[in-house]
Amino acid sequence: EIVLTQSPGTLSLSPGEGATLSCRASQSVSNYLAWYQQKPGQAPRLLIYAASSRATGIPDRFSGGGSDTDFTLAISRLEPEDFAVYYCQQYAFASTFGGGTKVDFK
Amino acid sequence: QVQLVQSGTEVKKPGASVKVSCKASGYTLSNFGINWVRQAPGQGLEWMGWISAYNGNTKFAQKFHGRVTLTTDTSRSIAYMDLRNLRSDDTAVYYCARGGIAAPTKFDYWGQGTLITVSS
Protein backbone atom coordinates (compact mmCIF):
# COMPACT_ATOMS: atom_id res chain seq x y z
CA GLU A 1 0.00 0.00 0.00
CA ILE A 2 1.29 3.45 -0.89
CA VAL A 3 1.69 5.76 2.09
CA LEU A 4 1.24 9.50 1.63
CA THR A 5 2.89 11.78 4.18
CA GLN A 6 1.65 15.36 4.37
CA SER A 7 3.53 18.23 5.97
CA PRO A 8 3.24 20.32 7.94
CA GLY A 9 0.44 19.01 10.12
CA THR A 10 -0.78 22.54 10.77
CA LEU A 11 -0.03 25.82 9.00
CA SER A 12 -0.92 29.00 10.87
CA LEU A 13 -1.29 31.93 8.49
CA SER A 14 -3.14 35.20 7.95
CA PRO A 15 -5.48 36.13 5.08
CA GLY A 16 -3.51 37.43 2.12
CA GLU A 17 -0.47 35.27 2.85
CA GLY A 18 0.66 32.41 0.64
CA ALA A 19 0.67 28.75 1.65
CA THR A 20 2.66 25.77 0.44
CA LEU A 21 1.56 22.28 1.44
CA SER A 22 3.62 19.15 0.83
CA CYS A 23 2.68 15.54 0.07
CA ARG A 24 5.28 12.80 -0.24
CA ALA A 25 4.54 9.30 -1.55
CA SER A 26 6.34 6.14 -0.37
CA GLN A 27 6.84 5.15 -4.02
CA SER A 28 6.27 6.79 -7.38
CA VAL A 29 2.64 7.55 -8.27
CA SER A 30 3.60 9.35 -11.51
CA ASN A 31 1.10 12.25 -11.68
CA TYR A 32 -1.88 10.28 -10.30
CA LEU A 33 -2.36 12.62 -7.40
CA ALA A 34 -5.29 14.80 -6.32
CA TRP A 35 -5.85 17.43 -3.63
CA TYR A 36 -9.05 18.02 -1.65
CA GLN A 37 -10.29 20.72 0.68
CA GLN A 38 -12.55 19.87 3.61
CA LYS A 39 -14.36 22.26 5.92
CA PRO A 40 -15.99 21.19 9.21
CA GLY A 41 -19.22 19.27 8.72
CA GLN A 42 -18.81 19.13 4.94
CA ALA A 43 -17.76 16.52 2.41
CA PRO A 44 -14.35 17.03 0.80
CA ARG A 45 -14.15 19.05 -2.41
CA LEU A 46 -11.84 18.21 -5.29
CA LEU A 47 -9.33 21.00 -5.98
CA ILE A 48 -6.57 19.51 -8.13
CA TYR A 49 -6.21 16.27 -10.09
CA ALA A 50 -3.42 14.79 -12.22
CA ALA A 51 -1.05 16.66 -9.89
CA SER A 52 -1.57 20.07 -11.51
CA SER A 53 -4.99 20.31 -13.20
CA ARG A 54 -7.56 22.48 -11.44
CA ALA A 55 -11.03 20.99 -11.04
CA THR A 56 -14.05 22.81 -12.41
CA GLY A 57 -14.77 26.08 -10.63
CA ILE A 58 -11.57 26.14 -8.56
CA PRO A 59 -9.96 29.62 -8.39
CA ASP A 60 -6.56 30.08 -9.98
CA ARG A 61 -4.98 31.00 -6.63
CA PHE A 62 -4.83 27.21 -6.11
CA SER A 63 -2.06 25.44 -7.98
CA GLY A 64 -0.57 21.97 -7.82
CA GLY A 65 2.83 20.70 -8.82
CA GLY A 66 5.24 17.80 -8.62
CA SER A 67 5.49 14.26 -9.91
CA ASP A 68 6.65 10.77 -8.88
CA THR A 69 6.96 11.06 -5.07
CA ASP A 70 6.96 14.78 -4.22
CA PHE A 71 3.97 17.06 -4.66
CA THR A 72 2.91 20.51 -3.54
CA LEU A 73 -0.31 22.46 -3.28
CA ALA A 74 0.17 26.22 -3.30
CA ILE A 75 -2.40 28.82 -2.38
CA SER A 76 -1.18 32.19 -3.58
CA ARG A 77 -3.25 34.60 -1.44
CA LEU A 78 -5.32 33.08 1.33
CA GLU A 79 -8.95 34.12 1.41
CA PRO A 80 -10.97 33.63 4.63
CA GLU A 81 -12.82 30.69 3.02
CA ASP A 82 -9.51 28.87 2.37
CA PHE A 83 -8.93 28.08 6.04
CA ALA A 84 -9.68 24.35 6.09
CA VAL A 85 -8.04 20.92 6.05
CA TYR A 86 -6.34 19.76 2.86
CA TYR A 87 -5.77 16.15 1.85
CA CYS A 88 -3.74 14.59 -0.93
CA GLN A 89 -4.86 11.33 -2.55
CA GLN A 90 -3.03 8.96 -4.88
CA TYR A 91 -4.85 6.84 -7.43
CA ALA A 92 -1.93 5.15 -9.16
CA PHE A 93 -2.35 1.93 -7.15
CA ALA A 94 -5.91 1.57 -5.81
CA SER A 95 -6.13 4.68 -3.63
CA THR A 96 -4.90 6.16 -0.36
CA PHE A 97 -5.12 9.53 1.36
CA GLY A 98 -2.54 11.51 3.24
CA GLY A 99 -3.11 12.46 6.86
CA GLY A 100 -4.06 16.05 6.05
CA THR A 101 -2.74 19.58 6.64
CA LYS A 102 -4.85 22.04 8.59
CA VAL A 103 -4.56 25.66 7.51
CA ASP A 104 -5.74 27.82 10.37
CA PHE A 105 -5.72 31.48 11.40
CA LYS A 106 -2.55 32.82 12.96
CA GLN B 1 -26.26 18.64 -12.08
CA VAL B 2 -24.43 15.65 -10.67
CA GLN B 3 -25.61 14.65 -7.19
CA LEU B 4 -24.96 11.74 -4.86
CA VAL B 5 -27.52 11.38 -2.08
CA GLN B 6 -26.82 8.92 0.71
CA SER B 7 -29.07 7.13 3.15
CA GLY B 8 -29.48 8.39 6.71
CA THR B 9 -27.79 7.98 10.07
CA GLU B 10 -27.63 4.51 11.59
CA VAL B 11 -26.89 3.20 15.07
CA LYS B 12 -25.72 -0.40 15.25
CA LYS B 13 -24.54 -2.84 17.89
CA PRO B 14 -21.12 -4.52 17.71
CA GLY B 15 -21.20 -7.58 15.46
CA ALA B 16 -24.08 -6.28 13.35
CA SER B 17 -24.01 -5.27 9.67
CA VAL B 18 -24.94 -2.01 7.98
CA LYS B 19 -25.84 -1.20 4.37
CA VAL B 20 -25.44 2.36 3.13
CA SER B 21 -26.96 3.50 -0.17
CA CYS B 22 -25.80 6.22 -2.53
CA LYS B 23 -28.25 7.41 -5.21
CA ALA B 24 -26.70 9.05 -8.24
CA SER B 25 -28.45 11.62 -10.40
CA GLY B 26 -27.43 13.98 -13.19
CA TYR B 27 -25.27 11.38 -14.94
CA THR B 28 -25.32 7.74 -16.02
CA LEU B 29 -24.09 5.60 -13.13
CA SER B 30 -22.79 2.81 -15.41
CA ASN B 31 -20.35 5.22 -17.10
CA PHE B 32 -18.40 5.69 -13.87
CA GLY B 33 -17.32 4.00 -10.66
CA ILE B 34 -18.17 4.69 -7.04
CA ASN B 35 -15.66 4.93 -4.22
CA TRP B 36 -16.37 4.63 -0.51
CA VAL B 37 -14.40 6.71 1.99
CA ARG B 38 -14.82 6.97 5.73
CA GLN B 39 -13.82 9.50 8.36
CA ALA B 40 -13.74 8.65 12.06
CA PRO B 41 -14.53 11.51 14.48
CA GLY B 42 -11.74 14.08 14.39
CA GLN B 43 -9.67 11.94 12.03
CA GLY B 44 -8.61 11.99 8.38
CA LEU B 45 -10.05 10.38 5.29
CA GLU B 46 -9.71 6.64 4.74
CA TRP B 47 -10.37 5.04 1.36
CA MET B 48 -12.27 1.77 1.70
CA GLY B 49 -12.88 0.55 -1.81
CA TRP B 50 -14.18 1.16 -5.35
CA ILE B 51 -16.64 -0.50 -7.68
CA SER B 52 -17.03 -0.04 -11.41
CA ALA B 53 -20.72 0.49 -12.09
CA TYR B 54 -20.02 -0.67 -15.65
CA ASN B 55 -18.84 -4.22 -14.95
CA GLY B 56 -18.86 -4.68 -11.17
CA ASN B 57 -15.07 -4.89 -10.82
CA THR B 58 -13.89 -3.93 -7.36
CA LYS B 59 -10.75 -2.88 -5.51
CA PHE B 60 -10.42 -2.68 -1.74
CA ALA B 61 -8.04 -1.34 0.85
CA GLN B 62 -6.37 -4.34 2.45
CA LYS B 63 -7.92 -3.77 5.88
CA PHE B 64 -11.45 -4.05 4.48
CA HIS B 65 -11.00 -7.18 2.37
CA GLY B 66 -13.64 -9.74 3.33
CA ARG B 67 -15.66 -7.38 5.51
CA VAL B 68 -17.03 -4.99 2.88
CA THR B 69 -19.24 -5.73 -0.10
CA LEU B 70 -19.83 -3.13 -2.79
CA THR B 71 -22.68 -3.42 -5.28
CA THR B 72 -24.57 -1.27 -7.74
CA ASP B 73 -28.10 -1.31 -9.15
CA THR B 74 -27.72 0.56 -12.41
CA SER B 75 -31.45 0.32 -13.18
CA ARG B 76 -32.09 2.49 -10.13
CA SER B 77 -28.77 4.41 -10.23
CA ILE B 78 -27.90 3.33 -6.68
CA ALA B 79 -24.63 2.08 -5.20
CA TYR B 80 -24.45 0.17 -1.94
CA MET B 81 -21.79 -0.43 0.69
CA ASP B 82 -22.33 -3.34 3.08
CA LEU B 83 -20.03 -3.50 6.14
CA ARG B 84 -20.19 -6.61 8.34
CA ASN B 85 -19.12 -7.54 11.84
CA LEU B 86 -19.15 -3.95 13.05
CA ARG B 87 -16.81 -2.81 15.82
CA SER B 88 -16.76 0.37 17.86
CA ASP B 89 -13.87 1.70 15.76
CA ASP B 90 -16.10 1.55 12.68
CA THR B 91 -17.94 4.58 14.07
CA ALA B 92 -17.45 7.17 11.35
CA VAL B 93 -19.02 9.23 8.62
CA TYR B 94 -19.12 7.18 5.42
CA TYR B 95 -18.98 8.93 2.06
CA CYS B 96 -19.58 7.75 -1.48
CA ALA B 97 -17.69 9.59 -4.21
CA ARG B 98 -17.74 9.28 -7.99
CA GLY B 99 -14.65 7.71 -9.52
CA GLY B 100 -13.49 6.19 -12.76
CA ILE B 101 -15.07 3.41 -14.80
CA ALA B 102 -11.90 1.27 -14.72
CA ALA B 103 -10.11 2.47 -11.58
CA PRO B 104 -10.72 4.65 -8.51
CA THR B 105 -9.20 7.85 -10.12
CA LYS B 106 -10.05 11.31 -8.78
CA PHE B 107 -13.20 11.75 -6.69
CA ASP B 108 -15.01 14.62 -8.37
CA TYR B 109 -18.43 14.43 -6.70
CA TRP B 110 -19.22 13.36 -3.15
CA GLY B 111 -22.29 12.36 -1.24
CA GLN B 112 -23.28 14.25 1.90
CA GLY B 113 -22.04 11.49 4.20
CA THR B 114 -23.76 8.94 6.41
CA LEU B 115 -22.97 8.73 10.12
CA ILE B 116 -22.70 5.17 11.40
CA THR B 117 -22.41 4.81 15.17
CA VAL B 118 -21.45 1.42 16.61
CA SER B 119 -22.25 1.13 20.27
CA SER B 120 -23.52 -1.47 22.68
PDB file of C-alpha atoms in Angstrom:
ATOM      1  CA  GLU A   1       0.000   0.000   0.000  1.00  0.00           C
ATOM      2  CA  ILE A   2       1.293   3.452  -0.894  1.00  0.00           C
ATOM      3  CA  VAL A   3       1.695   5.755   2.093  1.00  0.00           C
ATOM      4  CA  LEU A   4       1.239   9.500   1.626  1.00  0.00           C
ATOM      5  CA  THR A   5       2.894  11.783   4.177  1.00  0.00           C
ATOM      6  CA  GLN A   6       1.650  15.360   4.369  1.00  0.00           C
ATOM      7  CA  SER A   7       3.534  18.228   5.970  1.00  0.00           C
ATOM      8  CA  PRO A   8       3.239  20.317   7.940  1.00  0.00           C
ATOM      9  CA  GLY A   9       0.442  19.007  10.120  1.00  0.00           C
ATOM     10  CA  THR A  10      -0.776  22.539  10.770  1.00  0.00           C
ATOM     11  CA  LEU A  11      -0.029  25.817   8.995  1.00  0.00           C
ATOM     12  CA  SER A  12      -0.923  29.003  10.871  1.00  0.00           C
ATOM     13  CA  LEU A  13      -1.294  31.933   8.489  1.00  0.00           C
ATOM     14  CA  SER A  14      -3.139  35.197   7.950  1.00  0.00           C
ATOM     15  CA  PRO A  15      -5.478  36.127   5.078  1.00  0.00           C
ATOM     16  CA  GLY A  16      -3.509  37.429   2.119  1.00  0.00           C
ATOM     17  CA  GLU A  17      -0.471  35.275   2.854  1.00  0.00           C
ATOM     18  CA  GLY A  18       0.658  32.410   0.639  1.00  0.00           C
ATOM     19  CA  ALA A  19       0.667  28.753   1.654  1.00  0.00           C
ATOM     20  CA  THR A  20       2.661  25.766   0.444  1.00  0.00           C
ATOM     21  CA  LEU A  21       1.561  22.275   1.441  1.00  0.00           C
ATOM     22  CA  SER A  22       3.616  19.155   0.826  1.00  0.00           C
ATOM     23  CA  CYS A  23       2.677  15.536   0.071  1.00  0.00           C
ATOM     24  CA  ARG A  24       5.282  12.797  -0.241  1.00  0.00           C
ATOM     25  CA  ALA A  25       4.537   9.298  -1.555  1.00  0.00           C
ATOM     26  CA  SER A  26       6.335   6.142  -0.369  1.00  0.00           C
ATOM     27  CA  GLN A  27       6.837   5.149  -4.016  1.00  0.00           C
ATOM     28  CA  SER A  28       6.274   6.792  -7.382  1.00  0.00           C
ATOM     29  CA  VAL A  29       2.642   7.549  -8.274  1.00  0.00           C
ATOM     30  CA  SER A  30       3.597   9.353 -11.514  1.00  0.00           C
ATOM     31  CA  ASN A  31       1.098  12.249 -11.678  1.00  0.00           C
ATOM     32  CA  TYR A  32      -1.875  10.278 -10.305  1.00  0.00           C
ATOM     33  CA  LEU A  33      -2.362  12.620  -7.404  1.00  0.00           C
ATOM     34  CA  ALA A  34      -5.287  14.796  -6.316  1.00  0.00           C
ATOM     35  CA  TRP A  35      -5.852  17.425  -3.633  1.00  0.00           C
ATOM     36  CA  TYR A  36      -9.047  18.020  -1.655  1.00  0.00           C
ATOM     37  CA  GLN A  37     -10.290  20.721   0.683  1.00  0.00           C
ATOM     38  CA  GLN A  38     -12.547  19.869   3.608  1.00  0.00           C
ATOM     39  CA  LYS A  39     -14.362  22.255   5.921  1.00  0.00           C
ATOM     40  CA  PRO A  40     -15.992  21.193   9.211  1.00  0.00           C
ATOM     41  CA  GLY A  41     -19.217  19.267   8.719  1.00  0.00           C
ATOM     42  CA  GLN A  42     -18.807  19.132   4.940  1.00  0.00           C
ATOM     43  CA  ALA A  43     -17.765  16.522   2.415  1.00  0.00           C
ATOM     44  CA  PRO A  44     -14.355  17.026   0.802  1.00  0.00           C
ATOM     45  CA  ARG A  45     -14.148  19.052  -2.410  1.00  0.00           C
ATOM     46  CA  LEU A  46     -11.835  18.205  -5.295  1.00  0.00           C
ATOM     47  CA  LEU A  47      -9.334  21.002  -5.984  1.00  0.00           C
ATOM     48  CA  ILE A  48      -6.570  19.513  -8.134  1.00  0.00           C
ATOM     49  CA  TYR A  49      -6.209  16.266 -10.093  1.00  0.00           C
ATOM     50  CA  ALA A  50      -3.420  14.791 -12.216  1.00  0.00           C
ATOM     51  CA  ALA A  51      -1.048  16.664  -9.885  1.00  0.00           C
ATOM     52  CA  SER A  52      -1.573  20.069 -11.506  1.00  0.00           C
ATOM     53  CA  SER A  53      -4.993  20.310 -13.199  1.00  0.00           C
ATOM     54  CA  ARG A  54      -7.564  22.477 -11.444  1.00  0.00           C
ATOM     55  CA  ALA A  55     -11.025  20.991 -11.041  1.00  0.00           C
ATOM     56  CA  THR A  56     -14.052  22.809 -12.414  1.00  0.00           C
ATOM     57  CA  GLY A  57     -14.767  26.078 -10.626  1.00  0.00           C
ATOM     58  CA  ILE A  58     -11.570  26.145  -8.562  1.00  0.00           C
ATOM     59  CA  PRO A  59      -9.965  29.616  -8.386  1.00  0.00           C
ATOM     60  CA  ASP A  60      -6.562  30.076  -9.976  1.00  0.00           C
ATOM     61  CA  ARG A  61      -4.985  31.002  -6.635  1.00  0.00           C
ATOM     62  CA  PHE A  62      -4.831  27.212  -6.107  1.00  0.00           C
ATOM     63  CA  SER A  63      -2.061  25.441  -7.984  1.00  0.00           C
ATOM     64  CA  GLY A  64      -0.569  21.967  -7.818  1.00  0.00           C
ATOM     65  CA  GLY A  65       2.835  20.700  -8.820  1.00  0.00           C
ATOM     66  CA  GLY A  66       5.236  17.800  -8.621  1.00  0.00           C
ATOM     67  CA  SER A  67       5.492  14.257  -9.905  1.00  0.00           C
ATOM     68  CA  ASP A  68       6.646  10.775  -8.878  1.00  0.00           C
ATOM     69  CA  THR A  69       6.964  11.056  -5.073  1.00  0.00           C
ATOM     70  CA  ASP A  70       6.956  14.778  -4.224  1.00  0.00           C
ATOM     71  CA  PHE A  71       3.969  17.062  -4.663  1.00  0.00           C
ATOM     72  CA  THR A  72       2.907  20.511  -3.539  1.00  0.00           C
ATOM     73  CA  LEU A  73      -0.307  22.464  -3.278  1.00  0.00           C
ATOM     74  CA  ALA A  74       0.169  26.224  -3.305  1.00  0.00           C
ATOM     75  CA  ILE A  75      -2.396  28.823  -2.377  1.00  0.00           C
ATOM     76  CA  SER A  76      -1.180  32.195  -3.580  1.00  0.00           C
ATOM     77  CA  ARG A  77      -3.247  34.595  -1.435  1.00  0.00           C
ATOM     78  CA  LEU A  78      -5.319  33.077   1.327  1.00  0.00           C
ATOM     79  CA  GLU A  79      -8.953  34.119   1.413  1.00  0.00           C
ATOM     80  CA  PRO A  80     -10.970  33.628   4.630  1.00  0.00           C
ATOM     81  CA  GLU A  81     -12.821  30.693   3.021  1.00  0.00           C
ATOM     82  CA  ASP A  82      -9.512  28.866   2.370  1.00  0.00           C
ATOM     83  CA  PHE A  83      -8.928  28.078   6.038  1.00  0.00           C
ATOM     84  CA  ALA A  84      -9.682  24.355   6.087  1.00  0.00           C
ATOM     85  CA  VAL A  85      -8.039  20.918   6.055  1.00  0.00           C
ATOM     86  CA  TYR A  86      -6.339  19.758   2.856  1.00  0.00           C
ATOM     87  CA  TYR A  87      -5.768  16.145   1.851  1.00  0.00           C
ATOM     88  CA  CYS A  88      -3.743  14.590  -0.927  1.00  0.00           C
ATOM     89  CA  GLN A  89      -4.860  11.331  -2.546  1.00  0.00           C
ATOM     90  CA  GLN A  90      -3.034   8.959  -4.876  1.00  0.00           C
ATOM     91  CA  TYR A  91      -4.850   6.841  -7.426  1.00  0.00           C
ATOM     92  CA  ALA A  92      -1.934   5.151  -9.162  1.00  0.00           C
ATOM     93  CA  PHE A  93      -2.355   1.930  -7.152  1.00  0.00           C
ATOM     94  CA  ALA A  94      -5.906   1.574  -5.807  1.00  0.00           C
ATOM     95  CA  SER A  95      -6.127   4.681  -3.628  1.00  0.00           C
ATOM     96  CA  THR A  96      -4.900   6.158  -0.358  1.00  0.00           C
ATOM     97  CA  PHE A  97      -5.124   9.527   1.365  1.00  0.00           C
ATOM     98  CA  GLY A  98      -2.536  11.509   3.237  1.00  0.00           C
ATOM     99  CA  GLY A  99      -3.112  12.460   6.859  1.00  0.00           C
ATOM    100  CA  GLY A 100      -4.059  16.053   6.055  1.00  0.00           C
ATOM    101  CA  THR A 101      -2.739  19.578   6.641  1.00  0.00           C
ATOM    102  CA  LYS A 102      -4.845  22.039   8.589  1.00  0.00           C
ATOM    103  CA  VAL A 103      -4.556  25.660   7.508  1.00  0.00           C
ATOM    104  CA  ASP A 104      -5.744  27.819  10.375  1.00  0.00           C
ATOM    105  CA  PHE A 105      -5.717  31.476  11.398  1.00  0.00           C
ATOM    106  CA  LYS A 106      -2.549  32.822  12.965  1.00  0.00           C
TER     107      LYS A 106
ATOM    108  CA  GLN B   1     -26.258  18.641 -12.084  1.00  0.00           C
ATOM    109  CA  VAL B   2     -24.429  15.650 -10.668  1.00  0.00           C
ATOM    110  CA  GLN B   3     -25.612  14.649  -7.187  1.00  0.00           C
ATOM    111  CA  LEU B   4     -24.958  11.739  -4.862  1.00  0.00           C
ATOM    112  CA  VAL B   5     -27.524  11.384  -2.076  1.00  0.00           C
ATOM    113  CA  GLN B   6     -26.817   8.924   0.712  1.00  0.00           C
ATOM    114  CA  SER B   7     -29.070   7.135   3.153  1.00  0.00           C
ATOM    115  CA  GLY B   8     -29.480   8.389   6.706  1.00  0.00           C
ATOM    116  CA  THR B   9     -27.790   7.980  10.070  1.00  0.00           C
ATOM    117  CA  GLU B  10     -27.626   4.510  11.586  1.00  0.00           C
ATOM    118  CA  VAL B  11     -26.893   3.197  15.072  1.00  0.00           C
ATOM    119  CA  LYS B  12     -25.724  -0.402  15.246  1.00  0.00           C
ATOM    120  CA  LYS B  13     -24.540  -2.844  17.887  1.00  0.00           C
ATOM    121  CA  PRO B  14     -21.124  -4.519  17.707  1.00  0.00           C
ATOM    122  CA  GLY B  15     -21.203  -7.585  15.458  1.00  0.00           C
ATOM    123  CA  ALA B  16     -24.081  -6.281  13.347  1.00  0.00           C
ATOM    124  CA  SER B  17     -24.008  -5.273   9.670  1.00  0.00           C
ATOM    125  CA  VAL B  18     -24.937  -2.013   7.978  1.00  0.00           C
ATOM    126  CA  LYS B  19     -25.844  -1.201   4.374  1.00  0.00           C
ATOM    127  CA  VAL B  20     -25.444   2.364   3.126  1.00  0.00           C
ATOM    128  CA  SER B  21     -26.957   3.498  -0.165  1.00  0.00           C
ATOM    129  CA  CYS B  22     -25.796   6.224  -2.535  1.00  0.00           C
ATOM    130  CA  LYS B  23     -28.246   7.405  -5.209  1.00  0.00           C
ATOM    131  CA  ALA B  24     -26.700   9.054  -8.241  1.00  0.00           C
ATOM    132  CA  SER B  25     -28.449  11.621 -10.405  1.00  0.00           C
ATOM    133  CA  GLY B  26     -27.429  13.981 -13.189  1.00  0.00           C
ATOM    134  CA  TYR B  27     -25.271  11.383 -14.943  1.00  0.00           C
ATOM    135  CA  THR B  28     -25.319   7.741 -16.018  1.00  0.00           C
ATOM    136  CA  LEU B  29     -24.086   5.603 -13.135  1.00  0.00           C
ATOM    137  CA  SER B  30     -22.786   2.815 -15.409  1.00  0.00           C
ATOM    138  CA  ASN B  31     -20.346   5.222 -17.102  1.00  0.00           C
ATOM    139  CA  PHE B  32     -18.400   5.686 -13.870  1.00  0.00           C
ATOM    140  CA  GLY B  33     -17.319   3.998 -10.658  1.00  0.00           C
ATOM    141  CA  ILE B  34     -18.166   4.690  -7.040  1.00  0.00           C
ATOM    142  CA  ASN B  35     -15.656   4.935  -4.221  1.00  0.00           C
ATOM    143  CA  TRP B  36     -16.369   4.633  -0.508  1.00  0.00           C
ATOM    144  CA  VAL B  37     -14.402   6.713   1.989  1.00  0.00           C
ATOM    145  CA  ARG B  38     -14.825   6.967   5.727  1.00  0.00           C
ATOM    146  CA  GLN B  39     -13.823   9.498   8.363  1.00  0.00           C
ATOM    147  CA  ALA B  40     -13.737   8.650  12.061  1.00  0.00           C
ATOM    148  CA  PRO B  41     -14.532  11.509  14.475  1.00  0.00           C
ATOM    149  CA  GLY B  42     -11.735  14.080  14.393  1.00  0.00           C
ATOM    150  CA  GLN B  43      -9.668  11.945  12.035  1.00  0.00           C
ATOM    151  CA  GLY B  44      -8.609  11.988   8.383  1.00  0.00           C
ATOM    152  CA  LEU B  45     -10.049  10.385   5.291  1.00  0.00           C
ATOM    153  CA  GLU B  46      -9.711   6.637   4.738  1.00  0.00           C
ATOM    154  CA  TRP B  47     -10.367   5.036   1.364  1.00  0.00           C
ATOM    155  CA  MET B  48     -12.271   1.770   1.703  1.00  0.00           C
ATOM    156  CA  GLY B  49     -12.881   0.548  -1.814  1.00  0.00           C
ATOM    157  CA  TRP B  50     -14.181   1.163  -5.347  1.00  0.00           C
ATOM    158  CA  ILE B  51     -16.640  -0.502  -7.675  1.00  0.00           C
ATOM    159  CA  SER B  52     -17.026  -0.039 -11.406  1.00  0.00           C
ATOM    160  CA  ALA B  53     -20.719   0.490 -12.085  1.00  0.00           C
ATOM    161  CA  TYR B  54     -20.016  -0.670 -15.655  1.00  0.00           C
ATOM    162  CA  ASN B  55     -18.844  -4.225 -14.954  1.00  0.00           C
ATOM    163  CA  GLY B  56     -18.860  -4.677 -11.169  1.00  0.00           C
ATOM    164  CA  ASN B  57     -15.070  -4.890 -10.825  1.00  0.00           C
ATOM    165  CA  THR B  58     -13.891  -3.934  -7.357  1.00  0.00           C
ATOM    166  CA  LYS B  59     -10.750  -2.884  -5.507  1.00  0.00           C
ATOM    167  CA  PHE B  60     -10.421  -2.676  -1.736  1.00  0.00           C
ATOM    168  CA  ALA B  61      -8.036  -1.336   0.855  1.00  0.00           C
ATOM    169  CA  GLN B  62      -6.371  -4.336   2.451  1.00  0.00           C
ATOM    170  CA  LYS B  63      -7.918  -3.772   5.883  1.00  0.00           C
ATOM    171  CA  PHE B  64     -11.446  -4.055   4.485  1.00  0.00           C
ATOM    172  CA  HIS B  65     -10.996  -7.179   2.372  1.00  0.00           C
ATOM    173  CA  GLY B  66     -13.642  -9.739   3.328  1.00  0.00           C
ATOM    174  CA  ARG B  67     -15.659  -7.381   5.513  1.00  0.00           C
ATOM    175  CA  VAL B  68     -17.027  -4.992   2.885  1.00  0.00           C
ATOM    176  CA  THR B  69     -19.236  -5.730  -0.096  1.00  0.00           C
ATOM    177  CA  LEU B  70     -19.835  -3.125  -2.793  1.00  0.00           C
ATOM    178  CA  THR B  71     -22.680  -3.424  -5.281  1.00  0.00           C
ATOM    179  CA  THR B  72     -24.569  -1.272  -7.735  1.00  0.00           C
ATOM    180  CA  ASP B  73     -28.096  -1.314  -9.151  1.00  0.00           C
ATOM    181  CA  THR B  74     -27.719   0.556 -12.412  1.00  0.00           C
ATOM    182  CA  SER B  75     -31.453   0.321 -13.181  1.00  0.00           C
ATOM    183  CA  ARG B  76     -32.094   2.488 -10.125  1.00  0.00           C
ATOM    184  CA  SER B  77     -28.771   4.405 -10.227  1.00  0.00           C
ATOM    185  CA  ILE B  78     -27.901   3.330  -6.685  1.00  0.00           C
ATOM    186  CA  ALA B  79     -24.629   2.076  -5.203  1.00  0.00           C
ATOM    187  CA  TYR B  80     -24.450   0.174  -1.938  1.00  0.00           C
ATOM    188  CA  MET B  81     -21.786  -0.431   0.688  1.00  0.00           C
ATOM    189  CA  ASP B  82     -22.325  -3.338   3.077  1.00  0.00           C
ATOM    190  CA  LEU B  83     -20.028  -3.497   6.140  1.00  0.00           C
ATOM    191  CA  ARG B  84     -20.194  -6.613   8.339  1.00  0.00           C
ATOM    192  CA  ASN B  85     -19.116  -7.535  11.841  1.00  0.00           C
ATOM    193  CA  LEU B  86     -19.149  -3.948  13.046  1.00  0.00           C
ATOM    194  CA  ARG B  87     -16.811  -2.812  15.818  1.00  0.00           C
ATOM    195  CA  SER B  88     -16.756   0.371  17.859  1.00  0.00           C
ATOM    196  CA  ASP B  89     -13.866   1.702  15.763  1.00  0.00           C
ATOM    197  CA  ASP B  90     -16.102   1.546  12.678  1.00  0.00           C
ATOM    198  CA  THR B  91     -17.937   4.576  14.073  1.00  0.00           C
ATOM    199  CA  ALA B  92     -17.447   7.167  11.350  1.00  0.00           C
ATOM    200  CA  VAL B  93     -19.022   9.234   8.621  1.00  0.00           C
ATOM    201  CA  TYR B  94     -19.122   7.179   5.420  1.00  0.00           C
ATOM    202  CA  TYR B  95     -18.985   8.935   2.059  1.00  0.00           C
ATOM    203  CA  CYS B  96     -19.578   7.745  -1.477  1.00  0.00           C
ATOM    204  CA  ALA B  97     -17.693   9.585  -4.208  1.00  0.00           C
ATOM    205  CA  ARG B  98     -17.736   9.276  -7.987  1.00  0.00           C
ATOM    206  CA  GLY B  99     -14.647   7.709  -9.516  1.00  0.00           C
ATOM    207  CA  GLY B 100     -13.492   6.192 -12.757  1.00  0.00           C
ATOM    208  CA  ILE B 101     -15.071   3.410 -14.804  1.00  0.00           C
ATOM    209  CA  ALA B 102     -11.905   1.270 -14.724  1.00  0.00           C
ATOM    210  CA  ALA B 103     -10.112   2.471 -11.578  1.00  0.00           C
ATOM    211  CA  PRO B 104     -10.717   4.647  -8.511  1.00  0.00           C
ATOM    212  CA  THR B 105      -9.201   7.847 -10.123  1.00  0.00           C
ATOM    213  CA  LYS B 106     -10.054  11.311  -8.777  1.00  0.00           C
ATOM    214  CA  PHE B 107     -13.197  11.750  -6.686  1.00  0.00           C
ATOM    215  CA  ASP B 108     -15.005  14.617  -8.375  1.00  0.00           C
ATOM    216  CA  TYR B 109     -18.426  14.428  -6.702  1.00  0.00           C
ATOM    217  CA  TRP B 110     -19.215  13.359  -3.149  1.00  0.00           C
ATOM    218  CA  GLY B 111     -22.289  12.363  -1.236  1.00  0.00           C
ATOM    219  CA  GLN B 112     -23.276  14.251   1.901  1.00  0.00           C
ATOM    220  CA  GLY B 113     -22.039  11.485   4.199  1.00  0.00           C
ATOM    221  CA  THR B 114     -23.761   8.938   6.409  1.00  0.00           C
ATOM    222  CA  LEU B 115     -22.972   8.730  10.120  1.00  0.00           C
ATOM    223  CA  ILE B 116     -22.704   5.171  11.396  1.00  0.00           C
ATOM    224  CA  THR B 117     -22.408   4.811  15.168  1.00  0.00           C
ATOM    225  CA  VAL B 118     -21.455   1.421  16.606  1.00  0.00           C
ATOM    226  CA  SER B 119     -22.248   1.129  20.270  1.00  0.00           C
ATOM    227  CA  SER B 120     -23.525  -1.473  22.683  1.00  0.00           C
TER     228      SER B 120
END
